[in-house]
PDB file of C-alpha atoms in Angstrom:
ATOM      1  CA  MET A   1    -134.613 109.504  51.055  1.00  0.00           C
ATOM      2  CA  THR A   2    -135.589 109.571  47.385  1.00  0.00           C
ATOM      3  CA  LEU A   3    -134.198 112.084  45.069  1.00  0.00           C
ATOM      4  CA  ASP A   4    -137.443 114.083  44.904  1.00  0.00           C
ATOM      5  CA  GLN A   5    -137.362 114.294  48.708  1.00  0.00           C
ATOM      6  CA  GLU A   6    -133.773 115.412  48.638  1.00  0.00           C
ATOM      7  CA  ASN A   7    -134.714 118.136  46.192  1.00  0.00           C
ATOM      8  CA  THR A   8    -137.764 119.386  48.206  1.00  0.00           C
ATOM      9  CA  THR A   9    -136.015 119.342  51.827  1.00  0.00           C
ATOM     10  CA  THR A  10    -135.746 122.603  53.541  1.00  0.00           C
ATOM     11  CA  VAL A  11    -132.946 121.192  55.769  1.00  0.00           C
ATOM     12  CA  THR A  12    -129.670 122.871  55.052  1.00  0.00           C
ATOM     13  CA  GLU A  13    -126.419 121.091  54.728  1.00  0.00           C
ATOM     14  CA  HIS A  14    -125.346 122.651  58.087  1.00  0.00           C
ATOM     15  CA  GLU A  15    -128.587 121.650  59.822  1.00  0.00           C
ATOM     16  CA  ALA A  16    -128.105 118.044  58.451  1.00  0.00           C
ATOM     17  CA  GLU A  17    -124.544 118.032  59.815  1.00  0.00           C
ATOM     18  CA  GLN A  18    -125.910 119.097  63.211  1.00  0.00           C
ATOM     19  CA  VAL A  19    -128.411 116.270  63.201  1.00  0.00           C
ATOM     20  CA  ALA A  20    -125.733 113.684  62.026  1.00  0.00           C
ATOM     21  CA  LEU A  21    -123.405 114.842  64.943  1.00  0.00           C
ATOM     22  CA  ALA A  22    -126.263 114.656  67.595  1.00  0.00           C
ATOM     23  CA  ASN A  23    -126.997 111.231  66.512  1.00  0.00           C
ATOM     24  CA  ALA A  24    -123.486 110.174  66.482  1.00  0.00           C
ATOM     25  CA  THR A  25    -123.099 111.242  70.161  1.00  0.00           C
ATOM     26  CA  GLY A  26    -125.921 109.181  71.360  1.00  0.00           C
ATOM     27  CA  ARG A  27    -126.990 111.848  73.701  1.00  0.00           C
ATOM     28  CA  THR A  28    -130.381 113.325  74.087  1.00  0.00           C
ATOM     29  CA  PRO A  29    -130.667 116.293  71.719  1.00  0.00           C
ATOM     30  CA  VAL A  30    -131.815 119.878  72.577  1.00  0.00           C
ATOM     31  CA  VAL A  31    -133.173 121.779  69.748  1.00  0.00           C
ATOM     32  CA  PHE A  32    -133.042 125.623  70.211  1.00  0.00           C
ATOM     33  CA  VAL A  33    -135.618 127.638  68.229  1.00  0.00           C
ATOM     34  CA  HIS A  34    -135.178 131.382  67.769  1.00  0.00           C
ATOM     35  CA  GLY A  35    -137.820 133.947  67.164  1.00  0.00           C
ATOM     36  CA  LEU A  36    -138.277 137.017  65.082  1.00  0.00           C
ATOM     37  CA  TRP A  37    -135.423 139.715  64.823  1.00  0.00           C
ATOM     38  CA  LEU A  38    -132.768 137.098  65.934  1.00  0.00           C
ATOM     39  CA  LEU A  39    -130.625 134.410  64.200  1.00  0.00           C
ATOM     40  CA  ALA A  40    -129.820 130.850  65.378  1.00  0.00           C
ATOM     41  CA  SER A  41    -126.484 132.115  66.592  1.00  0.00           C
ATOM     42  CA  SER A  42    -128.185 134.018  69.362  1.00  0.00           C
ATOM     43  CA  TRP A  43    -128.310 130.573  71.076  1.00  0.00           C
ATOM     44  CA  ASP A  44    -124.580 129.993  70.963  1.00  0.00           C
ATOM     45  CA  ARG A  45    -123.821 130.563  74.621  1.00  0.00           C
ATOM     46  CA  TRP A  46    -127.002 128.507  75.683  1.00  0.00           C
ATOM     47  CA  ALA A  47    -125.764 125.559  73.468  1.00  0.00           C
ATOM     48  CA  ALA A  48    -122.409 125.629  75.251  1.00  0.00           C
ATOM     49  CA  VAL A  49    -124.184 125.417  78.647  1.00  0.00           C
ATOM     50  CA  PHE A  50    -126.331 122.417  77.541  1.00  0.00           C
ATOM     51  CA  ARG A  51    -123.419 120.521  75.988  1.00  0.00           C
ATOM     52  CA  GLU A  52    -121.514 120.889  79.238  1.00  0.00           C
ATOM     53  CA  ALA A  53    -124.499 119.392  80.952  1.00  0.00           C
ATOM     54  CA  GLY A  54    -124.127 116.242  78.590  1.00  0.00           C
ATOM     55  CA  TYR A  55    -126.746 117.103  75.830  1.00  0.00           C
ATOM     56  CA  ALA A  56    -126.233 117.161  72.106  1.00  0.00           C
ATOM     57  CA  THR A  57    -127.414 120.593  70.764  1.00  0.00           C
ATOM     58  CA  LEU A  58    -128.953 121.832  67.495  1.00  0.00           C
ATOM     59  CA  GLN A  59    -129.574 125.391  66.472  1.00  0.00           C
ATOM     60  CA  PRO A  60    -131.543 125.339  63.233  1.00  0.00           C
ATOM     61  CA  GLY A  61    -132.536 128.530  61.572  1.00  0.00           C
ATOM     62  CA  TRP A  62    -135.710 129.489  59.843  1.00  0.00           C
ATOM     63  CA  PRO A  63    -135.825 128.567  56.209  1.00  0.00           C
ATOM     64  CA  ASP A  64    -133.476 130.609  54.234  1.00  0.00           C
ATOM     65  CA  ASP A  65    -132.010 132.305  57.256  1.00  0.00           C
ATOM     66  CA  PRO A  66    -128.446 133.936  56.510  1.00  0.00           C
ATOM     67  CA  ASP A  67    -125.589 132.459  58.682  1.00  0.00           C
ATOM     68  CA  THR A  68    -124.287 135.795  59.929  1.00  0.00           C
ATOM     69  CA  TYR A  69    -125.563 139.204  61.128  1.00  0.00           C
ATOM     70  CA  GLU A  70    -123.564 140.811  58.327  1.00  0.00           C
ATOM     71  CA  GLU A  71    -125.345 138.738  55.680  1.00  0.00           C
ATOM     72  CA  ALA A  72    -128.685 139.538  57.220  1.00  0.00           C
ATOM     73  CA  GLN A  73    -127.955 143.273  56.898  1.00  0.00           C
ATOM     74  CA  ALA A  74    -126.938 142.795  53.293  1.00  0.00           C
ATOM     75  CA  ASN A  75    -129.787 140.700  52.197  1.00  0.00           C
ATOM     76  CA  PRO A  76    -132.977 141.541  54.475  1.00  0.00           C
ATOM     77  CA  GLU A  77    -135.407 140.414  51.732  1.00  0.00           C
ATOM     78  CA  VAL A  78    -134.511 136.649  52.577  1.00  0.00           C
ATOM     79  CA  PHE A  79    -136.566 136.815  55.764  1.00  0.00           C
ATOM     80  CA  ALA A  80    -139.735 137.939  54.035  1.00  0.00           C
ATOM     81  CA  GLN A  81    -142.723 135.572  53.431  1.00  0.00           C
ATOM     82  CA  LYS A  82    -142.106 133.049  56.133  1.00  0.00           C
ATOM     83  CA  THR A  83    -145.211 131.886  57.842  1.00  0.00           C
ATOM     84  CA  ILE A  84    -145.511 129.991  61.127  1.00  0.00           C
ATOM     85  CA  GLY A  85    -146.663 126.813  59.331  1.00  0.00           C
ATOM     86  CA  GLN A  86    -143.661 126.855  57.148  1.00  0.00           C
ATOM     87  CA  VAL A  87    -141.222 127.472  59.933  1.00  0.00           C
ATOM     88  CA  ALA A  88    -142.936 124.857  62.095  1.00  0.00           C
ATOM     89  CA  ASP A  89    -142.759 122.222  59.352  1.00  0.00           C
ATOM     90  CA  HIS A  90    -139.046 123.071  58.825  1.00  0.00           C
ATOM     91  CA  TYR A  91    -138.226 122.362  62.445  1.00  0.00           C
ATOM     92  CA  GLU A  92    -140.218 119.112  62.261  1.00  0.00           C
ATOM     93  CA  GLU A  93    -138.263 117.978  59.312  1.00  0.00           C
ATOM     94  CA  VAL A  94    -135.033 118.523  61.356  1.00  0.00           C
ATOM     95  CA  ILE A  95    -136.363 116.818  64.298  1.00  0.00           C
ATOM     96  CA  GLN A  96    -137.494 113.725  62.169  1.00  0.00           C
ATOM     97  CA  GLY A  97    -133.936 113.142  61.410  1.00  0.00           C
ATOM     98  CA  LEU A  98    -132.910 112.705  64.998  1.00  0.00           C
ATOM     99  CA  ASP A  99    -132.679 109.220  66.413  1.00  0.00           C
ATOM    100  CA  ARG A 100    -133.931 110.315  69.847  1.00  0.00           C
ATOM    101  CA  LYS A 101    -136.843 112.514  70.609  1.00  0.00           C
ATOM    102  CA  PRO A 102    -135.247 116.005  71.639  1.00  0.00           C
ATOM    103  CA  ALA A 103    -135.975 118.629  74.369  1.00  0.00           C
ATOM    104  CA  VAL A 104    -137.137 121.780  72.507  1.00  0.00           C
ATOM    105  CA  ILE A 105    -136.411 125.278  73.842  1.00  0.00           C
ATOM    106  CA  GLY A 106    -137.817 128.454  71.994  1.00  0.00           C
ATOM    107  CA  HIS A 107    -137.939 132.077  72.617  1.00  0.00           C
ATOM    108  CA  SER A 108    -140.672 134.457  71.656  1.00  0.00           C
ATOM    109  CA  PHE A 109    -142.087 133.222  68.302  1.00  0.00           C
ATOM    110  CA  GLY A 110    -139.592 130.231  68.809  1.00  0.00           C
ATOM    111  CA  GLY A 111    -141.558 129.681  72.078  1.00  0.00           C
ATOM    112  CA  LEU A 112    -144.793 129.431  69.964  1.00  0.00           C
ATOM    113  CA  LEU A 113    -143.112 127.150  67.644  1.00  0.00           C
ATOM    114  CA  ALA A 114    -141.708 124.953  70.325  1.00  0.00           C
ATOM    115  CA  GLN A 115    -145.306 124.562  71.690  1.00  0.00           C
ATOM    116  CA  ILE A 116    -146.433 123.736  68.122  1.00  0.00           C
ATOM    117  CA  LEU A 117    -143.744 120.928  67.682  1.00  0.00           C
ATOM    118  CA  ALA A 118    -144.725 119.770  71.297  1.00  0.00           C
ATOM    119  CA  GLY A 119    -148.357 119.564  70.261  1.00  0.00           C
ATOM    120  CA  ARG A 120    -147.316 117.359  67.420  1.00  0.00           C
ATOM    121  CA  GLY A 121    -145.664 114.884  69.749  1.00  0.00           C
ATOM    122  CA  LEU A 122    -142.094 115.687  68.604  1.00  0.00           C
ATOM    123  CA  ALA A 123    -140.643 116.942  72.002  1.00  0.00           C
ATOM    124  CA  ALA A 124    -139.514 114.916  75.076  1.00  0.00           C
ATOM    125  CA  ALA A 125    -139.828 118.117  77.133  1.00  0.00           C
ATOM    126  CA  THR A 126    -140.380 121.762  76.142  1.00  0.00           C
ATOM    127  CA  VAL A 127    -139.532 125.217  77.363  1.00  0.00           C
ATOM    128  CA  ALA A 128    -141.340 128.338  75.922  1.00  0.00           C
ATOM    129  CA  VAL A 129    -139.433 131.361  77.009  1.00  0.00           C
ATOM    130  CA  ASP A 130    -141.793 134.335  76.922  1.00  0.00           C
ATOM    131  CA  PRO A 131    -143.836 132.774  74.054  1.00  0.00           C
ATOM    132  CA  ALA A 132    -145.806 134.540  71.357  1.00  0.00           C
ATOM    133  CA  PRO A 133    -149.542 133.881  71.681  1.00  0.00           C
ATOM    134  CA  PHE A 134    -151.495 131.246  69.870  1.00  0.00           C
ATOM    135  CA  ARG A 135    -155.263 130.910  68.994  1.00  0.00           C
ATOM    136  CA  GLY A 136    -157.215 130.811  72.242  1.00  0.00           C
ATOM    137  CA  VAL A 137    -154.824 133.209  74.180  1.00  0.00           C
ATOM    138  CA  LEU A 138    -157.076 136.274  74.428  1.00  0.00           C
ATOM    139  CA  PRO A 139    -155.180 138.902  76.551  1.00  0.00           C
ATOM    140  CA  LEU A 140    -153.719 141.852  74.395  1.00  0.00           C
ATOM    141  CA  PRO A 141    -152.052 144.242  76.729  1.00  0.00           C
ATOM    142  CA  PHE A 142    -151.128 147.797  75.515  1.00  0.00           C
ATOM    143  CA  SER A 143    -147.321 147.080  75.678  1.00  0.00           C
ATOM    144  CA  ALA A 144    -147.657 144.018  73.463  1.00  0.00           C
ATOM    145  CA  LEU A 145    -149.675 145.969  70.820  1.00  0.00           C
ATOM    146  CA  LYS A 146    -147.360 148.860  71.017  1.00  0.00           C
ATOM    147  CA  ALA A 147    -144.353 146.560  70.478  1.00  0.00           C
ATOM    148  CA  SER A 148    -145.917 145.040  67.410  1.00  0.00           C
ATOM    149  CA  THR A 149    -146.756 148.388  65.790  1.00  0.00           C
ATOM    150  CA  ALA A 150    -143.611 148.420  63.754  1.00  0.00           C
ATOM    151  CA  VAL A 151    -145.255 145.523  61.547  1.00  0.00           C
ATOM    152  CA  LEU A 152    -149.004 145.917  62.056  1.00  0.00           C
ATOM    153  CA  ARG A 153    -149.277 149.657  61.142  1.00  0.00           C
ATOM    154  CA  ASN A 154    -148.955 148.734  57.491  1.00  0.00           C
ATOM    155  CA  PRO A 155    -150.933 145.856  56.081  1.00  0.00           C
ATOM    156  CA  ALA A 156    -148.227 145.463  53.204  1.00  0.00           C
ATOM    157  CA  ASN A 157    -145.724 144.441  55.878  1.00  0.00           C
ATOM    158  CA  ARG A 158    -147.226 141.076  55.807  1.00  0.00           C
ATOM    159  CA  HIS A 159    -145.181 140.315  52.803  1.00  0.00           C
ATOM    160  CA  ARG A 160    -142.056 142.054  53.866  1.00  0.00           C
ATOM    161  CA  ALA A 161    -138.979 141.685  56.132  1.00  0.00           C
ATOM    162  CA  ILE A 162    -139.166 144.408  58.758  1.00  0.00           C
ATOM    163  CA  PRO A 163    -136.227 145.657  60.618  1.00  0.00           C
ATOM    164  CA  LEU A 164    -136.548 147.143  64.081  1.00  0.00           C
ATOM    165  CA  SER A 165    -135.218 150.687  64.759  1.00  0.00           C
ATOM    166  CA  PHE A 166    -133.059 151.094  67.825  1.00  0.00           C
ATOM    167  CA  GLU A 167    -136.091 152.705  69.650  1.00  0.00           C
ATOM    168  CA  GLN A 168    -138.425 149.827  68.751  1.00  0.00           C
ATOM    169  CA  PHE A 169    -135.866 147.264  69.778  1.00  0.00           C
ATOM    170  CA  ARG A 170    -135.240 149.173  73.124  1.00  0.00           C
ATOM    171  CA  TYR A 171    -138.987 149.206  73.775  1.00  0.00           C
ATOM    172  CA  GLY A 172    -139.941 145.670  72.671  1.00  0.00           C
ATOM    173  CA  PHE A 173    -136.777 143.689  73.614  1.00  0.00           C
ATOM    174  CA  ALA A 174    -134.468 145.867  75.805  1.00  0.00           C
ATOM    175  CA  ASN A 175    -136.696 147.997  78.243  1.00  0.00           C
ATOM    176  CA  ALA A 176    -135.297 146.189  81.321  1.00  0.00           C
ATOM    177  CA  ILE A 177    -131.475 146.857  80.750  1.00  0.00           C
ATOM    178  CA  SER A 178    -129.161 150.008  80.463  1.00  0.00           C
ATOM    179  CA  GLU A 179    -129.227 152.052  77.322  1.00  0.00           C
ATOM    180  CA  ASP A 180    -125.536 151.019  76.707  1.00  0.00           C
ATOM    181  CA  GLU A 181    -126.268 147.439  76.930  1.00  0.00           C
ATOM    182  CA  ALA A 182    -129.477 147.792  74.760  1.00  0.00           C
ATOM    183  CA  LYS A 183    -127.287 149.450  72.106  1.00  0.00           C
ATOM    184  CA  GLU A 184    -124.797 146.624  72.200  1.00  0.00           C
ATOM    185  CA  LEU A 185    -127.366 143.923  71.889  1.00  0.00           C
ATOM    186  CA  TYR A 186    -128.986 145.855  68.958  1.00  0.00           C
ATOM    187  CA  GLU A 187    -125.775 146.063  67.105  1.00  0.00           C
ATOM    188  CA  GLN A 188    -124.925 142.434  67.713  1.00  0.00           C
ATOM    189  CA  PHE A 189    -128.114 140.536  67.385  1.00  0.00           C
ATOM    190  CA  SER A 190    -130.899 142.465  65.670  1.00  0.00           C
ATOM    191  CA  VAL A 191    -131.981 141.446  62.229  1.00  0.00           C
ATOM    192  CA  PRO A 192    -134.876 142.020  59.969  1.00  0.00           C
ATOM    193  CA  GLY A 193    -137.912 139.681  60.815  1.00  0.00           C
ATOM    194  CA  ALA A 194    -140.731 138.340  58.723  1.00  0.00           C
ATOM    195  CA  GLY A 195    -144.003 140.320  58.997  1.00  0.00           C
ATOM    196  CA  ALA A 196    -146.373 137.443  58.272  1.00  0.00           C
ATOM    197  CA  PRO A 197    -146.096 135.759  61.707  1.00  0.00           C
ATOM    198  CA  ILE A 198    -147.035 138.922  63.575  1.00  0.00           C
ATOM    199  CA  PHE A 199    -150.232 139.296  61.361  1.00  0.00           C
ATOM    200  CA  GLN A 200    -150.854 135.614  61.958  1.00  0.00           C
ATOM    201  CA  ALA A 201    -150.757 135.700  65.690  1.00  0.00           C
ATOM    202  CA  ALA A 202    -152.628 139.203  65.710  1.00  0.00           C
ATOM    203  CA  SER A 203    -155.631 137.559  63.719  1.00  0.00           C
ATOM    204  CA  ALA A 204    -155.371 133.926  65.270  1.00  0.00           C
ATOM    205  CA  ASN A 205    -158.641 134.230  67.272  1.00  0.00           C
ATOM    206  CA  LEU A 206    -160.569 135.395  64.311  1.00  0.00           C
ATOM    207  CA  ASN A 207    -159.232 132.725  62.007  1.00  0.00           C
ATOM    208  CA  PRO A 208    -160.309 129.077  62.565  1.00  0.00           C
ATOM    209  CA  TRP A 209    -157.671 127.922  59.997  1.00  0.00           C
ATOM    210  CA  THR A 210    -154.746 129.846  61.339  1.00  0.00           C
ATOM    211  CA  GLU A 211    -151.363 128.414  61.537  1.00  0.00           C
ATOM    212  CA  ALA A 212    -150.915 130.154  64.981  1.00  0.00           C
ATOM    213  CA  LYS A 213    -152.412 127.247  66.847  1.00  0.00           C
ATOM    214  CA  VAL A 214    -151.322 124.585  69.390  1.00  0.00           C
ATOM    215  CA  ASP A 215    -152.647 121.162  70.128  1.00  0.00           C
ATOM    216  CA  ALA A 216    -152.637 121.656  73.817  1.00  0.00           C
ATOM    217  CA  LYS A 217    -154.325 118.454  74.620  1.00  0.00           C
ATOM    218  CA  ASN A 218    -152.090 115.987  72.725  1.00  0.00           C
ATOM    219  CA  PRO A 219    -151.169 113.336  75.550  1.00  0.00           C
ATOM    220  CA  ASP A 220    -147.794 112.867  73.768  1.00  0.00           C
ATOM    221  CA  ARG A 221    -146.884 116.643  74.315  1.00  0.00           C
ATOM    222  CA  GLY A 222    -144.649 115.918  77.193  1.00  0.00           C
ATOM    223  CA  PRO A 223    -143.677 118.165  80.177  1.00  0.00           C
ATOM    224  CA  LEU A 224    -143.848 122.007  79.433  1.00  0.00           C
ATOM    225  CA  LEU A 225    -142.453 125.033  81.086  1.00  0.00           C
ATOM    226  CA  ILE A 226    -143.507 128.533  80.078  1.00  0.00           C
ATOM    227  CA  THR A 227    -141.369 131.337  81.446  1.00  0.00           C
ATOM    228  CA  SER A 228    -142.426 135.155  81.734  1.00  0.00           C
ATOM    229  CA  GLY A 229    -139.880 137.969  82.182  1.00  0.00           C
ATOM    230  CA  GLU A 230    -141.663 140.459  84.793  1.00  0.00           C
ATOM    231  CA  LYS A 231    -140.885 143.446  82.748  1.00  0.00           C
ATOM    232  CA  ASP A 232    -141.457 142.025  79.222  1.00  0.00           C
ATOM    233  CA  HIS A 233    -143.225 144.422  76.842  1.00  0.00           C
ATOM    234  CA  GLN A 234    -143.359 142.060  73.959  1.00  0.00           C
ATOM    235  CA  VAL A 235    -145.026 139.200  75.830  1.00  0.00           C
ATOM    236  CA  PRO A 236    -146.255 140.342  79.150  1.00  0.00           C
ATOM    237  CA  TRP A 237    -147.338 138.061  82.061  1.00  0.00           C
ATOM    238  CA  ALA A 238    -151.021 138.204  80.769  1.00  0.00           C
ATOM    239  CA  ILE A 239    -150.131 136.458  77.632  1.00  0.00           C
ATOM    240  CA  SER A 240    -147.830 133.969  79.144  1.00  0.00           C
ATOM    241  CA  HIS A 241    -150.200 133.132  81.944  1.00  0.00           C
ATOM    242  CA  ALA A 242    -153.097 132.747  79.331  1.00  0.00           C
ATOM    243  CA  SER A 243    -150.887 130.388  77.372  1.00  0.00           C
ATOM    244  CA  TYR A 244    -150.161 128.460  80.527  1.00  0.00           C
ATOM    245  CA  GLU A 245    -153.894 128.168  81.070  1.00  0.00           C
ATOM    246  CA  ARG A 246    -154.576 126.812  77.722  1.00  0.00           C
ATOM    247  CA  GLN A 247    -151.788 124.285  78.190  1.00  0.00           C
ATOM    248  CA  GLN A 248    -153.293 122.929  81.485  1.00  0.00           C
ATOM    249  CA  HIS A 249    -155.693 121.068  79.410  1.00  0.00           C
ATOM    250  CA  ASN A 250    -152.811 118.634  78.780  1.00  0.00           C
ATOM    251  CA  PRO A 251    -152.393 115.555  80.958  1.00  0.00           C
ATOM    252  CA  GLY A 252    -148.502 116.244  81.100  1.00  0.00           C
ATOM    253  CA  VAL A 253    -146.778 118.377  83.530  1.00  0.00           C
ATOM    254  CA  THR A 254    -147.385 122.076  82.773  1.00  0.00           C
ATOM    255  CA  GLU A 255    -145.564 124.871  84.751  1.00  0.00           C
ATOM    256  CA  ILE A 256    -144.993 128.597  84.576  1.00  0.00           C
ATOM    257  CA  VAL A 257    -142.316 130.757  86.248  1.00  0.00           C
ATOM    258  CA  GLU A 258    -142.018 134.522  86.273  1.00  0.00           C
ATOM    259  CA  ILE A 259    -138.397 135.713  86.262  1.00  0.00           C
ATOM    260  CA  PRO A 260    -138.064 139.012  88.309  1.00  0.00           C
ATOM    261  CA  GLY A 261    -136.782 142.147  86.648  1.00  0.00           C
ATOM    262  CA  ARG A 262    -136.341 140.682  83.031  1.00  0.00           C
ATOM    263  CA  GLY A 263    -137.518 141.809  79.695  1.00  0.00           C
ATOM    264  CA  HIS A 264    -137.867 140.168  76.293  1.00  0.00           C
ATOM    265  CA  ALA A 265    -134.068 140.122  75.800  1.00  0.00           C
ATOM    266  CA  LEU A 266    -133.650 137.769  78.589  1.00  0.00           C
ATOM    267  CA  THR A 267    -132.085 135.144  76.458  1.00  0.00           C
ATOM    268  CA  ILE A 268    -129.343 137.321  75.080  1.00  0.00           C
ATOM    269  CA  ASP A 269    -128.755 140.113  77.693  1.00  0.00           C
ATOM    270  CA  SER A 270    -126.198 139.887  80.536  1.00  0.00           C
ATOM    271  CA  GLY A 271    -128.631 137.719  82.741  1.00  0.00           C
ATOM    272  CA  TRP A 272    -128.993 135.072  80.042  1.00  0.00           C
ATOM    273  CA  ARG A 273    -127.167 132.473  82.127  1.00  0.00           C
ATOM    274  CA  GLU A 274    -129.856 132.687  84.961  1.00  0.00           C
ATOM    275  CA  VAL A 275    -132.559 131.993  82.395  1.00  0.00           C
ATOM    276  CA  ALA A 276    -130.580 129.141  80.761  1.00  0.00           C
ATOM    277  CA  GLY A 277    -130.004 127.672  84.320  1.00  0.00           C
ATOM    278  CA  ILE A 278    -133.925 127.632  84.851  1.00  0.00           C
ATOM    279  CA  CYS A 279    -134.450 125.908  81.503  1.00  0.00           C
ATOM    280  CA  LEU A 280    -131.678 123.438  81.951  1.00  0.00           C
ATOM    281  CA  GLU A 281    -133.036 122.593  85.500  1.00  0.00           C
ATOM    282  CA  PHE A 282    -136.591 121.773  84.051  1.00  0.00           C
ATOM    283  CA  ILE A 283    -135.105 119.751  81.117  1.00  0.00           C
ATOM    284  CA  GLU A 284    -133.034 117.670  83.524  1.00  0.00           C
ATOM    285  CA  ARG A 285    -135.909 116.898  85.630  1.00  0.00           C
ATOM    286  CA  PHE A 286    -137.573 114.987  82.724  1.00  0.00           C
ATOM    287  CA  VAL A 287    -135.035 114.061  80.201  1.00  0.00           C
ATOM    288  CA  ALA A 288    -131.607 112.595  81.031  1.00  0.00           C
ATOM    289  CA  PRO A 289    -128.491 113.670  78.849  1.00  0.00           C
ATOM    290  CA  SER A 290    -127.957 109.918  77.821  1.00  0.00           C
ATOM    291  CA  PRO A 291    -129.510 106.709  77.737  1.00  0.00           C
ATOM    292  CA  GLN A 292    -127.313 105.425  80.473  1.00  0.00           C
ATOM    293  CA  GLU A 293    -128.798 108.133  82.710  1.00  0.00           C
ATOM    294  CA  SER A 294    -132.503 107.451  81.933  1.00  0.00           C
TER     295      SER A 294
END
């Protein structure tokens, strides 16, 4: 790496340490990609499960993400001005530092990013958990539109970091769990999110040059699983299934599963382990934890 490349890298010191550690283990890496209104730490419990299964795990953030919930609340402006393309390029840079092609698991906008990375041929296997839509995904159910109004109601929000009120979090993320658990998750996990990706996804089918697009035909995409929470308001079945139909153009394995009774908070709520188990089972079918098991 040249001095100029060092100066322009978006990979943080902590992320570089994760890459070095993953390479040192010789194990297959699993890269977790978070979505809007969450931090990379939302994957901590998942990472522990995958490490127990023999994988090396990485939890990169979006560019300029703070490390903690407290920092996020104190400096919400750092989340602004992040576009889908910038974030995808950041994760690609992290992945390019790995010695082995990773499995990639993403939730919500992280699920969209995971599919973008897979479409670039960067993933050995991919799971998109209730993923945000990309160009060519046409359904727009009322619940998805309502869940996005916190951002879309004001065009100026494109350039801002937008926090969710508890009521908005309850509707978009936590509608399938109790009020008490919803409050607990809101206080533990919810941080401001960049407005730009919401506007990009909303206009993707009107903009041929959108960054919210996926190369679904790349033969190097690898196996893909899309999950859909039955009660998800943010990304209802119609969106997930339309994404699945677009991805079926790929010669690789493409599967979809609906998870009964679950909403958009399915990666962080009390039932997270069930979802992690579904994802781990899929990854293990196609990607062994170590070369000796290949």
